[in-house]
PDB file of C-alpha atoms in Angstrom:
ATOM      1  CA  MET A   1       0.425   0.484   0.082  1.00  0.00           C
ATOM      2  CA  ALA A   2       2.731   2.430   1.014  1.00  0.00           C
ATOM      3  CA  ALA A   3       4.997   1.966  -2.841  1.00  0.00           C
ATOM      4  CA  THR A   4       0.500   3.754  -4.153  1.00  0.00           C
ATOM      5  CA  LEU A   5       2.108   6.708  -1.586  1.00  0.00           C
ATOM      6  CA  GLY A   6       3.919   9.137  -1.926  1.00  0.00           C
ATOM      7  CA  GLY A   7       6.735   9.327   0.800  1.00  0.00           C
ATOM      8  CA  ARG A   8       4.806  11.732   3.687  1.00  0.00           C
ATOM      9  CA  ALA A   9       1.010  10.761   2.804  1.00  0.00           C
ATOM     10  CA  ALA A  10       2.895   6.412   3.286  1.00  0.00           C
ATOM     11  CA  ARG A  11       4.185   7.433   6.588  1.00  0.00           C
ATOM     12  CA  ARG A  12       0.680   9.549   7.599  1.00  0.00           C
ATOM     13  CA  LEU A  13      -1.365   6.333   7.007  1.00  0.00           C
ATOM     14  CA  ARG A  14       0.943   4.201   7.680  1.00  0.00           C
ATOM     15  CA  LEU A  15       0.492   5.696  11.398  1.00  0.00           C
ATOM     16  CA  LEU A  16      -3.164   7.057  10.934  1.00  0.00           C
ATOM     17  CA  LEU A  17      -4.067   2.522  10.472  1.00  0.00           C
ATOM     18  CA  SER A  18      -1.401   1.706  13.729  1.00  0.00           C
ATOM     19  CA  ALA A  19      -3.946   4.356  15.823  1.00  0.00           C
ATOM     20  CA  LEU A  20      -7.984   2.508  14.719  1.00  0.00           C
ATOM     21  CA  LYS A  21      -5.516  -0.412  15.147  1.00  0.00           C
ATOM     22  CA  PRO A  22      -8.173  -2.264  18.342  1.00  0.00           C
ATOM     23  CA  GLY A  23      -4.858  -3.396  20.291  1.00  0.00           C
ATOM     24  CA  ILE A  24      -3.927  -0.095  20.858  1.00  0.00           C
ATOM     25  CA  GLN A  25      -2.707   0.771  24.347  1.00  0.00           C
ATOM     26  CA  VAL A  26      -5.733   1.397  26.620  1.00  0.00           C
ATOM     27  CA  PRO A  27      -5.460   2.558  29.701  1.00  0.00           C
ATOM     28  CA  ARG A  28      -7.801  -0.364  31.394  1.00  0.00           C
ATOM     29  CA  ALA A  29     -11.005   0.826  33.274  1.00  0.00           C
ATOM     30  CA  GLY A  30     -11.289   0.165  36.755  1.00  0.00           C
ATOM     31  CA  PRO A  31     -13.818  -0.136  38.772  1.00  0.00           C
ATOM     32  CA  ALA A  32     -17.196   1.937  37.283  1.00  0.00           C
ATOM     33  CA  ALA A  33     -18.998   2.145  40.711  1.00  0.00           C
ATOM     34  CA  ALA A  34     -16.514   4.235  42.156  1.00  0.00           C
ATOM     35  CA  PHE A  35     -18.758   7.041  39.626  1.00  0.00           C
ATOM     36  CA  GLY A  36     -21.809   5.798  38.742  1.00  0.00           C
ATOM     37  CA  SER A  37     -23.251   2.024  38.405  1.00  0.00           C
ATOM     38  CA  SER A  38     -25.151   2.174  34.770  1.00  0.00           C
ATOM     39  CA  VAL A  39     -25.003   3.148  30.956  1.00  0.00           C
ATOM     40  CA  THR A  40     -28.576   3.334  29.857  1.00  0.00           C
ATOM     41  CA  SER A  41     -28.004   2.622  26.029  1.00  0.00           C
ATOM     42  CA  ALA A  42     -31.217   3.470  23.801  1.00  0.00           C
ATOM     43  CA  LYS A  43     -32.524   5.121  20.961  1.00  0.00           C
ATOM     44  CA  ALA A  44     -34.526   8.989  20.050  1.00  0.00           C
ATOM     45  CA  GLU A  45     -36.328   9.814  17.683  1.00  0.00           C
ATOM     46  CA  VAL A  46     -35.245  13.227  16.670  1.00  0.00           C
ATOM     47  CA  ASN A  47     -35.448  15.287  12.806  1.00  0.00           C
ATOM     48  CA  GLY A  48     -36.950  12.201  11.808  1.00  0.00           C
ATOM     49  CA  VAL A  49     -34.340   9.256  12.368  1.00  0.00           C
ATOM     50  CA  HIS A  50     -33.475   6.991  15.272  1.00  0.00           C
ATOM     51  CA  LEU A  51     -30.595   8.895  17.068  1.00  0.00           C
ATOM     52  CA  HIS A  52     -28.712   6.294  19.446  1.00  0.00           C
ATOM     53  CA  TYR A  53     -27.531   7.554  22.005  1.00  0.00           C
ATOM     54  CA  LEU A  54     -25.522   5.690  25.624  1.00  0.00           C
ATOM     55  CA  ARG A  55     -26.578   7.985  28.600  1.00  0.00           C
ATOM     56  CA  THR A  56     -24.134   7.582  32.316  1.00  0.00           C
ATOM     57  CA  GLY A  57     -24.188   9.411  35.634  1.00  0.00           C
ATOM     58  CA  ASP A  58     -26.693  12.324  37.402  1.00  0.00           C
ATOM     59  CA  GLY A  59     -24.338  14.912  37.619  1.00  0.00           C
ATOM     60  CA  GLU A  60     -25.686  18.361  36.745  1.00  0.00           C
ATOM     61  CA  HIS A  61     -23.123  19.021  34.043  1.00  0.00           C
ATOM     62  CA  ALA A  62     -24.762  17.954  30.376  1.00  0.00           C
ATOM     63  CA  VAL A  63     -21.514  16.666  28.104  1.00  0.00           C
ATOM     64  CA  LEU A  64     -22.467  15.416  24.906  1.00  0.00           C
ATOM     65  CA  LEU A  65     -19.610  12.710  24.070  1.00  0.00           C
ATOM     66  CA  LEU A  66     -19.410  13.384  19.857  1.00  0.00           C
ATOM     67  CA  PRO A  67     -17.299  10.826  17.616  1.00  0.00           C
ATOM     68  CA  GLY A  68     -15.102  11.141  14.540  1.00  0.00           C
ATOM     69  CA  MET A  69     -16.127   9.424  10.867  1.00  0.00           C
ATOM     70  CA  LEU A  70     -17.846   5.965  11.211  1.00  0.00           C
ATOM     71  CA  VAL A  71     -16.982   5.053  14.295  1.00  0.00           C
ATOM     72  CA  GLN A  72     -19.285   4.201  17.190  1.00  0.00           C
ATOM     73  CA  CYS A  73     -20.355   5.727  20.855  1.00  0.00           C
ATOM     74  CA  SER A  74     -21.718   1.962  21.768  1.00  0.00           C
ATOM     75  CA  PHE A  75     -19.832  -0.859  23.266  1.00  0.00           C
ATOM     76  CA  LEU A  76     -20.538  -4.684  22.800  1.00  0.00           C
ATOM     77  CA  GLN A  77     -20.789  -6.765  26.415  1.00  0.00           C
ATOM     78  CA  PRO A  78     -19.590 -10.396  26.131  1.00  0.00           C
ATOM     79  CA  GLU A  79     -22.033 -12.847  23.534  1.00  0.00           C
ATOM     80  CA  SER A  80     -23.064 -13.688  27.251  1.00  0.00           C
ATOM     81  CA  GLU A  81     -24.988 -10.862  28.727  1.00  0.00           C
ATOM     82  CA  ARG A  82     -24.782  -8.980  24.886  1.00  0.00           C
ATOM     83  CA  ARG A  83     -28.378  -7.231  24.282  1.00  0.00           C
ATOM     84  CA  SER A  84     -29.535  -6.411  20.884  1.00  0.00           C
ATOM     85  CA  VAL A  85     -29.811  -2.126  20.805  1.00  0.00           C
ATOM     86  CA  ALA A  86     -31.837  -2.381  17.423  1.00  0.00           C
ATOM     87  CA  SER A  87     -34.297  -4.997  18.507  1.00  0.00           C
ATOM     88  CA  ASP A  88     -34.990  -3.867  22.023  1.00  0.00           C
ATOM     89  CA  SER A  89     -34.515  -0.180  21.027  1.00  0.00           C
ATOM     90  CA  ALA A  90     -37.503   1.229  22.267  1.00  0.00           C
ATOM     91  CA  THR A  91     -37.328  -0.201  26.558  1.00  0.00           C
ATOM     92  CA  PRO A  92     -33.115   1.067  27.135  1.00  0.00           C
ATOM     93  CA  CYS A  93     -31.530  -1.313  28.775  1.00  0.00           C
ATOM     94  CA  THR A  94     -28.830  -0.838  31.738  1.00  0.00           C
ATOM     95  CA  ILE A  95     -25.872  -2.734  31.336  1.00  0.00           C
ATOM     96  CA  GLN A  96     -23.767  -2.513  34.720  1.00  0.00           C
ATOM     97  CA  SER A  97     -20.741  -1.561  35.408  1.00  0.00           C
ATOM     98  CA  MET A  98     -17.257  -2.976  32.258  1.00  0.00           C
ATOM     99  CA  GLU A  99     -13.965  -2.521  31.516  1.00  0.00           C
ATOM    100  CA  LEU A 100     -14.269  -1.068  28.798  1.00  0.00           C
ATOM    101  CA  SER A 101     -11.546  -1.341  26.765  1.00  0.00           C
ATOM    102  CA  ARG A 102     -10.580  -4.525  26.660  1.00  0.00           C
ATOM    103  CA  PRO A 103      -9.491  -6.704  24.168  1.00  0.00           C
ATOM    104  CA  GLU A 104     -12.811  -9.138  24.334  1.00  0.00           C
ATOM    105  CA  TYR A 105     -15.683  -6.747  23.871  1.00  0.00           C
ATOM    106  CA  TRP A 106     -14.139  -5.346  20.512  1.00  0.00           C
ATOM    107  CA  SER A 107     -15.463  -8.283  18.481  1.00  0.00           C
ATOM    108  CA  SER A 108     -18.431  -6.328  16.782  1.00  0.00           C
ATOM    109  CA  GLY A 109     -17.084  -2.751  17.368  1.00  0.00           C
ATOM    110  CA  GLU A 110     -15.263  -0.808  19.443  1.00  0.00           C
ATOM    111  CA  THR A 111     -16.093   2.308  21.774  1.00  0.00           C
ATOM    112  CA  ASP A 112     -14.862   5.995  20.545  1.00  0.00           C
ATOM    113  CA  PHE A 113     -15.078   6.919  24.181  1.00  0.00           C
ATOM    114  CA  GLY A 114     -14.443   4.441  26.262  1.00  0.00           C
ATOM    115  CA  PRO A 115     -12.427   5.887  29.706  1.00  0.00           C
ATOM    116  CA  GLN A 116     -14.686   8.983  28.699  1.00  0.00           C
ATOM    117  CA  ILE A 117     -17.220   6.843  29.508  1.00  0.00           C
ATOM    118  CA  GLU A 118     -15.904   4.751  31.856  1.00  0.00           C
ATOM    119  CA  LYS A 119     -14.765   7.489  34.522  1.00  0.00           C
ATOM    120  CA  LEU A 120     -16.057  11.210  34.176  1.00  0.00           C
ATOM    121  CA  ASN A 121     -16.830  12.362  37.121  1.00  0.00           C
ATOM    122  CA  LYS A 122     -20.717  10.515  37.797  1.00  0.00           C
ATOM    123  CA  LYS A 123     -21.592  13.527  40.180  1.00  0.00           C
ATOM    124  CA  LEU A 124     -20.214  16.389  38.363  1.00  0.00           C
ATOM    125  CA  PHE A 125     -21.762  15.286  34.997  1.00  0.00           C
ATOM    126  CA  THR A 126     -24.885  13.208  33.172  1.00  0.00           C
ATOM    127  CA  VAL A 127     -22.621  12.083  30.398  1.00  0.00           C
ATOM    128  CA  VAL A 128     -24.143  11.309  26.710  1.00  0.00           C
ATOM    129  CA  ALA A 129     -22.342  10.448  24.017  1.00  0.00           C
ATOM    130  CA  TRP A 130     -24.189   8.908  20.022  1.00  0.00           C
ATOM    131  CA  ASP A 131     -23.797   8.058  17.382  1.00  0.00           C
ATOM    132  CA  PRO A 132     -24.524  10.068  14.267  1.00  0.00           C
ATOM    133  CA  ARG A 133     -27.161   9.428  11.284  1.00  0.00           C
ATOM    134  CA  GLY A 134     -26.366   6.448   9.956  1.00  0.00           C
ATOM    135  CA  TYR A 135     -23.600   5.928  11.642  1.00  0.00           C
ATOM    136  CA  GLY A 136     -23.481   3.007  15.076  1.00  0.00           C
ATOM    137  CA  HIS A 137     -26.558   2.075  15.683  1.00  0.00           C
ATOM    138  CA  SER A 138     -28.282   5.248  14.373  1.00  0.00           C
ATOM    139  CA  ARG A 139     -29.178   2.843  11.771  1.00  0.00           C
ATOM    140  CA  PRO A 140     -30.929   3.477   9.486  1.00  0.00           C
ATOM    141  CA  PRO A 141     -30.576   5.459   7.545  1.00  0.00           C
ATOM    142  CA  ASP A 142     -27.301   4.900   5.651  1.00  0.00           C
ATOM    143  CA  ARG A 143     -24.615   8.019   6.139  1.00  0.00           C
ATOM    144  CA  ASP A 144     -24.165   9.939   3.252  1.00  0.00           C
ATOM    145  CA  PHE A 145     -22.604  13.388   2.872  1.00  0.00           C
ATOM    146  CA  PRO A 146     -24.243  16.138   1.533  1.00  0.00           C
ATOM    147  CA  VAL A 147     -22.262  19.421   2.041  1.00  0.00           C
ATOM    148  CA  ASP A 148     -23.987  20.731   4.701  1.00  0.00           C
ATOM    149  CA  PHE A 149     -24.134  17.293   6.251  1.00  0.00           C
ATOM    150  CA  PHE A 150     -21.479  18.338   9.126  1.00  0.00           C
ATOM    151  CA  GLU A 151     -24.390  21.764   9.883  1.00  0.00           C
ATOM    152  CA  ARG A 152     -27.640  18.507  10.097  1.00  0.00           C
ATOM    153  CA  ASP A 153     -25.578  16.165  12.628  1.00  0.00           C
ATOM    154  CA  ALA A 154     -24.283  20.065  14.880  1.00  0.00           C
ATOM    155  CA  LYS A 155     -28.662  20.525  14.446  1.00  0.00           C
ATOM    156  CA  ASP A 156     -29.244  16.059  14.945  1.00  0.00           C
ATOM    157  CA  ALA A 157     -27.290  16.449  18.250  1.00  0.00           C
ATOM    158  CA  VAL A 158     -28.491  19.809  20.159  1.00  0.00           C
ATOM    159  CA  ASP A 159     -31.210  18.404  19.200  1.00  0.00           C
ATOM    160  CA  LEU A 160     -31.330  15.332  20.861  1.00  0.00           C
ATOM    161  CA  MET A 161     -30.321  16.662  23.795  1.00  0.00           C
ATOM    162  CA  LYS A 162     -33.305  18.940  23.545  1.00  0.00           C
ATOM    163  CA  THR A 163     -35.250  16.087  23.026  1.00  0.00           C
ATOM    164  CA  LEU A 164     -33.792  14.497  26.275  1.00  0.00           C
ATOM    165  CA  LYS A 165     -34.844  17.829  28.582  1.00  0.00           C
ATOM    166  CA  PHE A 166     -31.055  18.958  28.908  1.00  0.00           C
ATOM    167  CA  LYS A 167     -31.543  22.886  28.865  1.00  0.00           C
ATOM    168  CA  GLN A 168     -27.579  23.259  28.875  1.00  0.00           C
ATOM    169  CA  VAL A 169     -24.753  20.719  27.593  1.00  0.00           C
ATOM    170  CA  SER A 170     -20.825  21.363  27.478  1.00  0.00           C
ATOM    171  CA  LEU A 171     -19.557  18.856  24.129  1.00  0.00           C
ATOM    172  CA  LEU A 172     -16.506  17.564  23.470  1.00  0.00           C
ATOM    173  CA  GLY A 173     -16.064  16.158  20.475  1.00  0.00           C
ATOM    174  CA  TRP A 174     -13.470  14.039  17.527  1.00  0.00           C
ATOM    175  CA  SER A 175     -11.911  14.543  14.665  1.00  0.00           C
ATOM    176  CA  ASP A 176     -15.197  15.095  13.168  1.00  0.00           C
ATOM    177  CA  GLY A 177     -17.114  15.569  16.668  1.00  0.00           C
ATOM    178  CA  GLY A 178     -15.069  18.181  17.015  1.00  0.00           C
ATOM    179  CA  ILE A 179     -16.272  20.134  14.025  1.00  0.00           C
ATOM    180  CA  THR A 180     -20.112  19.657  14.086  1.00  0.00           C
ATOM    181  CA  ALA A 181     -19.318  20.686  17.603  1.00  0.00           C
ATOM    182  CA  LEU A 182     -17.850  23.580  16.321  1.00  0.00           C
ATOM    183  CA  ILE A 183     -20.731  24.257  14.480  1.00  0.00           C
ATOM    184  CA  ALA A 184     -23.528  23.633  17.634  1.00  0.00           C
ATOM    185  CA  ALA A 185     -21.493  25.900  19.328  1.00  0.00           C
ATOM    186  CA  ALA A 186     -21.567  28.646  16.382  1.00  0.00           C
ATOM    187  CA  ARG A 187     -25.157  27.994  15.889  1.00  0.00           C
ATOM    188  CA  TYR A 188     -26.874  27.297  18.909  1.00  0.00           C
ATOM    189  CA  PRO A 189     -24.864  30.588  21.572  1.00  0.00           C
ATOM    190  CA  SER A 190     -27.299  29.720  24.302  1.00  0.00           C
ATOM    191  CA  TYR A 191     -27.788  25.751  24.651  1.00  0.00           C
ATOM    192  CA  VAL A 192     -23.686  24.946  24.396  1.00  0.00           C
ATOM    193  CA  SER A 193     -21.709  26.305  27.680  1.00  0.00           C
ATOM    194  CA  LYS A 194     -18.333  24.970  26.662  1.00  0.00           C
ATOM    195  CA  MET A 195     -16.805  22.783  24.279  1.00  0.00           C
ATOM    196  CA  VAL A 196     -13.413  20.877  23.637  1.00  0.00           C
ATOM    197  CA  ILE A 197     -12.380  19.723  21.180  1.00  0.00           C
ATOM    198  CA  TRP A 198      -9.622  17.736  19.625  1.00  0.00           C
ATOM    199  CA  GLY A 199      -8.201  16.811  16.125  1.00  0.00           C
ATOM    200  CA  ALA A 200     -10.900  18.928  14.109  1.00  0.00           C
ATOM    201  CA  ASN A 201     -10.028  21.028  10.855  1.00  0.00           C
ATOM    202  CA  ALA A 202     -12.249  23.862   9.419  1.00  0.00           C
ATOM    203  CA  TYR A 203     -11.379  24.006   6.264  1.00  0.00           C
ATOM    204  CA  VAL A 204      -9.555  21.752   3.741  1.00  0.00           C
ATOM    205  CA  THR A 205      -6.664  22.191   1.637  1.00  0.00           C
ATOM    206  CA  GLU A 206      -4.884  20.208  -0.445  1.00  0.00           C
ATOM    207  CA  GLN A 207      -1.853  18.557   2.060  1.00  0.00           C
ATOM    208  CA  ASP A 208      -5.213  17.015   3.768  1.00  0.00           C
ATOM    209  CA  THR A 209      -7.349  15.613   0.369  1.00  0.00           C
ATOM    210  CA  GLU A 210      -3.640  14.464   0.259  1.00  0.00           C
ATOM    211  CA  ILE A 211      -4.002  11.924   3.293  1.00  0.00           C
ATOM    212  CA  TYR A 212      -7.690  11.143   3.172  1.00  0.00           C
ATOM    213  CA  GLN A 213      -6.822   9.326   0.150  1.00  0.00           C
ATOM    214  CA  GLY A 214      -4.708   7.278   1.625  1.00  0.00           C
ATOM    215  CA  ILE A 215      -7.159   5.668   3.332  1.00  0.00           C
ATOM    216  CA  ARG A 216     -10.876   5.812   0.800  1.00  0.00           C
ATOM    217  CA  ASP A 217      -9.606   1.981  -0.469  1.00  0.00           C
ATOM    218  CA  VAL A 218     -10.180   0.054   3.113  1.00  0.00           C
ATOM    219  CA  SER A 219      -9.553  -3.325   1.801  1.00  0.00           C
ATOM    220  CA  LYS A 220      -5.430  -2.003   1.755  1.00  0.00           C
ATOM    221  CA  TRP A 221      -5.978  -0.993   5.814  1.00  0.00           C
ATOM    222  CA  SER A 222      -4.179  -4.194   7.522  1.00  0.00           C
ATOM    223  CA  GLU A 223      -6.938  -6.672   8.711  1.00  0.00           C
ATOM    224  CA  ARG A 224      -6.700  -5.876  12.269  1.00  0.00           C
ATOM    225  CA  ALA A 225      -7.723  -2.467  11.261  1.00  0.00           C
ATOM    226  CA  ARG A 226     -10.614  -4.151   9.010  1.00  0.00           C
ATOM    227  CA  LYS A 227     -11.826  -6.445  11.697  1.00  0.00           C
ATOM    228  CA  PRO A 228     -14.217  -4.144  13.994  1.00  0.00           C
ATOM    229  CA  LEU A 229     -15.725  -2.269  11.315  1.00  0.00           C
ATOM    230  CA  GLU A 230     -16.245  -4.807   9.445  1.00  0.00           C
ATOM    231  CA  ALA A 231     -18.279  -6.945  12.010  1.00  0.00           C
ATOM    232  CA  LEU A 232     -19.984  -4.071  12.876  1.00  0.00           C
ATOM    233  CA  TYR A 233     -21.034  -2.389   9.360  1.00  0.00           C
ATOM    234  CA  GLY A 234     -19.828  -4.991   6.885  1.00  0.00           C
ATOM    235  CA  PHE A 235     -17.726  -4.580   4.319  1.00  0.00           C
ATOM    236  CA  ASP A 236     -19.650  -3.155   1.751  1.00  0.00           C
ATOM    237  CA  TYR A 237     -21.107  -0.377   4.019  1.00  0.00           C
ATOM    238  CA  PHE A 238     -18.194   0.424   5.953  1.00  0.00           C
ATOM    239  CA  ALA A 239     -16.033  -0.014   2.336  1.00  0.00           C
ATOM    240  CA  ARG A 240     -18.909   2.336   0.659  1.00  0.00           C
ATOM    241  CA  THR A 241     -19.392   4.446   4.103  1.00  0.00           C
ATOM    242  CA  CYS A 242     -15.483   5.314   3.653  1.00  0.00           C
ATOM    243  CA  GLU A 243     -14.840   6.260   0.082  1.00  0.00           C
ATOM    244  CA  LYS A 244     -18.564   8.440   0.298  1.00  0.00           C
ATOM    245  CA  TRP A 245     -16.836  10.038   3.441  1.00  0.00           C
ATOM    246  CA  VAL A 246     -13.400  11.371   1.354  1.00  0.00           C
ATOM    247  CA  ASP A 247     -15.743  12.299  -1.851  1.00  0.00           C
ATOM    248  CA  GLY A 248     -17.550  15.276   1.193  1.00  0.00           C
ATOM    249  CA  ILE A 249     -14.734  15.627   3.056  1.00  0.00           C
ATOM    250  CA  GLU A 250     -12.845  16.437  -0.119  1.00  0.00           C
ATOM    251  CA  GLN A 251     -16.026  18.686  -1.493  1.00  0.00           C
ATOM    252  CA  PHE A 252     -15.647  21.167   0.510  1.00  0.00           C
ATOM    253  CA  LYS A 253     -11.319  21.938  -1.207  1.00  0.00           C
ATOM    254  CA  HIS A 254     -13.646  23.537  -3.664  1.00  0.00           C
ATOM    255  CA  LEU A 255     -15.768  25.673  -2.078  1.00  0.00           C
ATOM    256  CA  PRO A 256     -13.893  29.372  -1.064  1.00  0.00           C
ATOM    257  CA  ASP A 257     -11.185  28.998   1.448  1.00  0.00           C
ATOM    258  CA  GLY A 258     -11.541  25.161   1.173  1.00  0.00           C
ATOM    259  CA  SER A 259     -14.532  26.153   4.494  1.00  0.00           C
ATOM    260  CA  ILE A 260     -16.418  23.455   6.493  1.00  0.00           C
ATOM    261  CA  CYS A 261     -16.792  26.157   9.512  1.00  0.00           C
ATOM    262  CA  ARG A 262     -13.990  28.433   9.206  1.00  0.00           C
ATOM    263  CA  ASP A 263     -16.706  30.861   8.619  1.00  0.00           C
ATOM    264  CA  LEU A 264     -18.352  30.406  11.768  1.00  0.00           C
ATOM    265  CA  LEU A 265     -15.898  30.605  14.272  1.00  0.00           C
ATOM    266  CA  PRO A 266     -16.028  34.310  15.437  1.00  0.00           C
ATOM    267  CA  LEU A 267     -19.442  33.538  16.041  1.00  0.00           C
ATOM    268  CA  VAL A 268     -19.006  30.734  19.050  1.00  0.00           C
ATOM    269  CA  GLN A 269     -18.972  32.596  22.162  1.00  0.00           C
ATOM    270  CA  CYS A 270     -18.418  29.419  24.903  1.00  0.00           C
ATOM    271  CA  PRO A 271     -15.369  28.922  26.189  1.00  0.00           C
ATOM    272  CA  THR A 272     -12.775  26.289  24.371  1.00  0.00           C
ATOM    273  CA  LEU A 273     -10.700  24.243  25.051  1.00  0.00           C
ATOM    274  CA  ILE A 274      -8.276  23.117  21.895  1.00  0.00           C
ATOM    275  CA  ILE A 275      -6.265  19.598  22.647  1.00  0.00           C
ATOM    276  CA  HIS A 276      -3.222  18.978  19.801  1.00  0.00           C
ATOM    277  CA  GLY A 277      -1.454  16.300  20.532  1.00  0.00           C
ATOM    278  CA  GLU A 278       1.839  16.917  18.067  1.00  0.00           C
ATOM    279  CA  LYS A 279       2.388  13.668  16.321  1.00  0.00           C
ATOM    280  CA  ASP A 280      -1.351  13.552  14.987  1.00  0.00           C
ATOM    281  CA  PRO A 281      -0.801  11.607  11.517  1.00  0.00           C
ATOM    282  CA  LEU A 282      -4.377  12.654   9.888  1.00  0.00           C
ATOM    283  CA  VAL A 283      -4.630  17.000  11.885  1.00  0.00           C
ATOM    284  CA  PRO A 284      -1.776  18.905  11.077  1.00  0.00           C
ATOM    285  CA  ARG A 285      -1.079  21.210  13.450  1.00  0.00           C
ATOM    286  CA  PHE A 286      -1.807  24.393  11.855  1.00  0.00           C
ATOM    287  CA  HIS A 287      -4.987  23.860  11.699  1.00  0.00           C
ATOM    288  CA  ALA A 288      -5.422  23.996  16.093  1.00  0.00           C
ATOM    289  CA  ASP A 289      -3.713  26.852  15.307  1.00  0.00           C
ATOM    290  CA  PHE A 290      -6.278  28.020  12.823  1.00  0.00           C
ATOM    291  CA  LEU A 291      -8.581  26.930  15.486  1.00  0.00           C
ATOM    292  CA  HIS A 292      -7.319  28.635  18.500  1.00  0.00           C
ATOM    293  CA  ARG A 293      -6.676  32.229  17.074  1.00  0.00           C
ATOM    294  CA  HIS A 294     -10.963  32.323  15.517  1.00  0.00           C
ATOM    295  CA  VAL A 295     -12.080  30.577  18.196  1.00  0.00           C
ATOM    296  CA  ARG A 296     -12.043  33.899  20.848  1.00  0.00           C
ATOM    297  CA  GLY A 297     -10.459  33.503  23.940  1.00  0.00           C
ATOM    298  CA  SER A 298      -9.815  29.721  23.408  1.00  0.00           C
ATOM    299  CA  ARG A 299      -7.255  27.881  25.040  1.00  0.00           C
ATOM    300  CA  LEU A 300      -4.818  25.082  23.970  1.00  0.00           C
ATOM    301  CA  HIS A 301      -3.208  22.914  24.819  1.00  0.00           C
ATOM    302  CA  LEU A 302      -0.536  20.511  22.820  1.00  0.00           C
ATOM    303  CA  MET A 303       0.027  16.687  24.082  1.00  0.00           C
ATOM    304  CA  PRO A 304       4.005  16.090  22.550  1.00  0.00           C
ATOM    305  CA  GLU A 305       2.927  12.815  21.485  1.00  0.00           C
ATOM    306  CA  GLY A 306      -0.242  12.401  21.064  1.00  0.00           C
ATOM    307  CA  LYS A 307      -1.771  11.318  17.976  1.00  0.00           C
ATOM    308  CA  HIS A 308      -5.209  11.449  16.644  1.00  0.00           C
ATOM    309  CA  ASN A 309      -6.857   9.848  18.988  1.00  0.00           C
ATOM    310  CA  LEU A 310      -5.057  10.509  22.371  1.00  0.00           C
ATOM    311  CA  HIS A 311      -8.182  10.552  24.797  1.00  0.00           C
ATOM    312  CA  LEU A 312      -8.100   7.151  24.586  1.00  0.00           C
ATOM    313  CA  ARG A 313      -4.267   6.711  24.669  1.00  0.00           C
ATOM    314  CA  PHE A 314      -3.305   9.325  27.090  1.00  0.00           C
ATOM    315  CA  ALA A 315      -7.314   8.727  28.806  1.00  0.00           C
ATOM    316  CA  ASP A 316      -6.191   9.699  32.044  1.00  0.00           C
ATOM    317  CA  GLU A 317      -4.411  12.957  31.120  1.00  0.00           C
ATOM    318  CA  PHE A 318      -7.226  13.709  28.926  1.00  0.00           C
ATOM    319  CA  ASN A 319      -9.952  13.368  31.391  1.00  0.00           C
ATOM    320  CA  LYS A 320      -8.635  15.443  34.018  1.00  0.00           C
ATOM    321  CA  LEU A 321      -7.771  18.080  31.487  1.00  0.00           C
ATOM    322  CA  ALA A 322     -11.509  18.278  30.585  1.00  0.00           C
ATOM    323  CA  GLU A 323     -12.856  17.720  33.822  1.00  0.00           C
ATOM    324  CA  ASP A 324     -10.700  20.840  35.186  1.00  0.00           C
ATOM    325  CA  PHE A 325     -11.859  22.961  32.517  1.00  0.00           C
ATOM    326  CA  LEU A 326     -15.764  22.214  32.303  1.00  0.00           C
ATOM    327  CA  GLN A 327     -15.733  22.636  36.286  1.00  0.00           C
TER     328      GLN A 327
END
């Protein structure tokens, strides 16, 4: 695969795929009873679709976790404890404390936010993690990428939290979820109280599209990188959606300044923490710097060893940063 790419792009692709492998060293979760005893899985009808979400904690401060491309908020129990969210969506199911980072729970998909769902302080926060439409268990519909798909996700996210009766919410957005968070904060300033984003970008460059083309063909990914997503989606849906995602992101390159949401950044009013992993192979440092300059009053925190999945690889450090900022 690397032979088909330029040297820099190939190196970035190898690093990216290594970040996607289920064998990454994620800190093992401690007993959930220290923070709260259960995670509730359910669906809510929002804007004509049934959106799947997880909910845990009983703190006054509502926090929504927004995931990246193709990945989901959900975790799966061992076979002996498993219940089907899709077939039992009308009745929320309560899942008792589990070690979310154990590899055996990844046989049919893995969570974007295991250490956050498990370890964020349940007395301070009510944590909600969602699957955007077309991802995870928020299917049907199939995922598509019209030019306003980030705007659509932002509205879905805010409307989901309003449906769940939260009066205000803070956002933790990773990658595509960080872009969605930025748009939500700009469009709904009175509803979003604080925001933490990482791995996000407000515009697309030629360098970015070179990186995206490197992950377009999932058949060239390593088996270990493909396996969790194939198990969740099936190969055809997984491959087709990845290709459509690349096309969906690249359409922004043809807009003025390659803008995804750069014109909205001055509208963000909430306190914002931007975290950037200096070894992120997917989102170069200049994107974090741009966000920091254009989101008024934002803070930028650099993690020298962080990659795109810094909230998983350095979960304790990330969680402390987020908790301290949100309080």
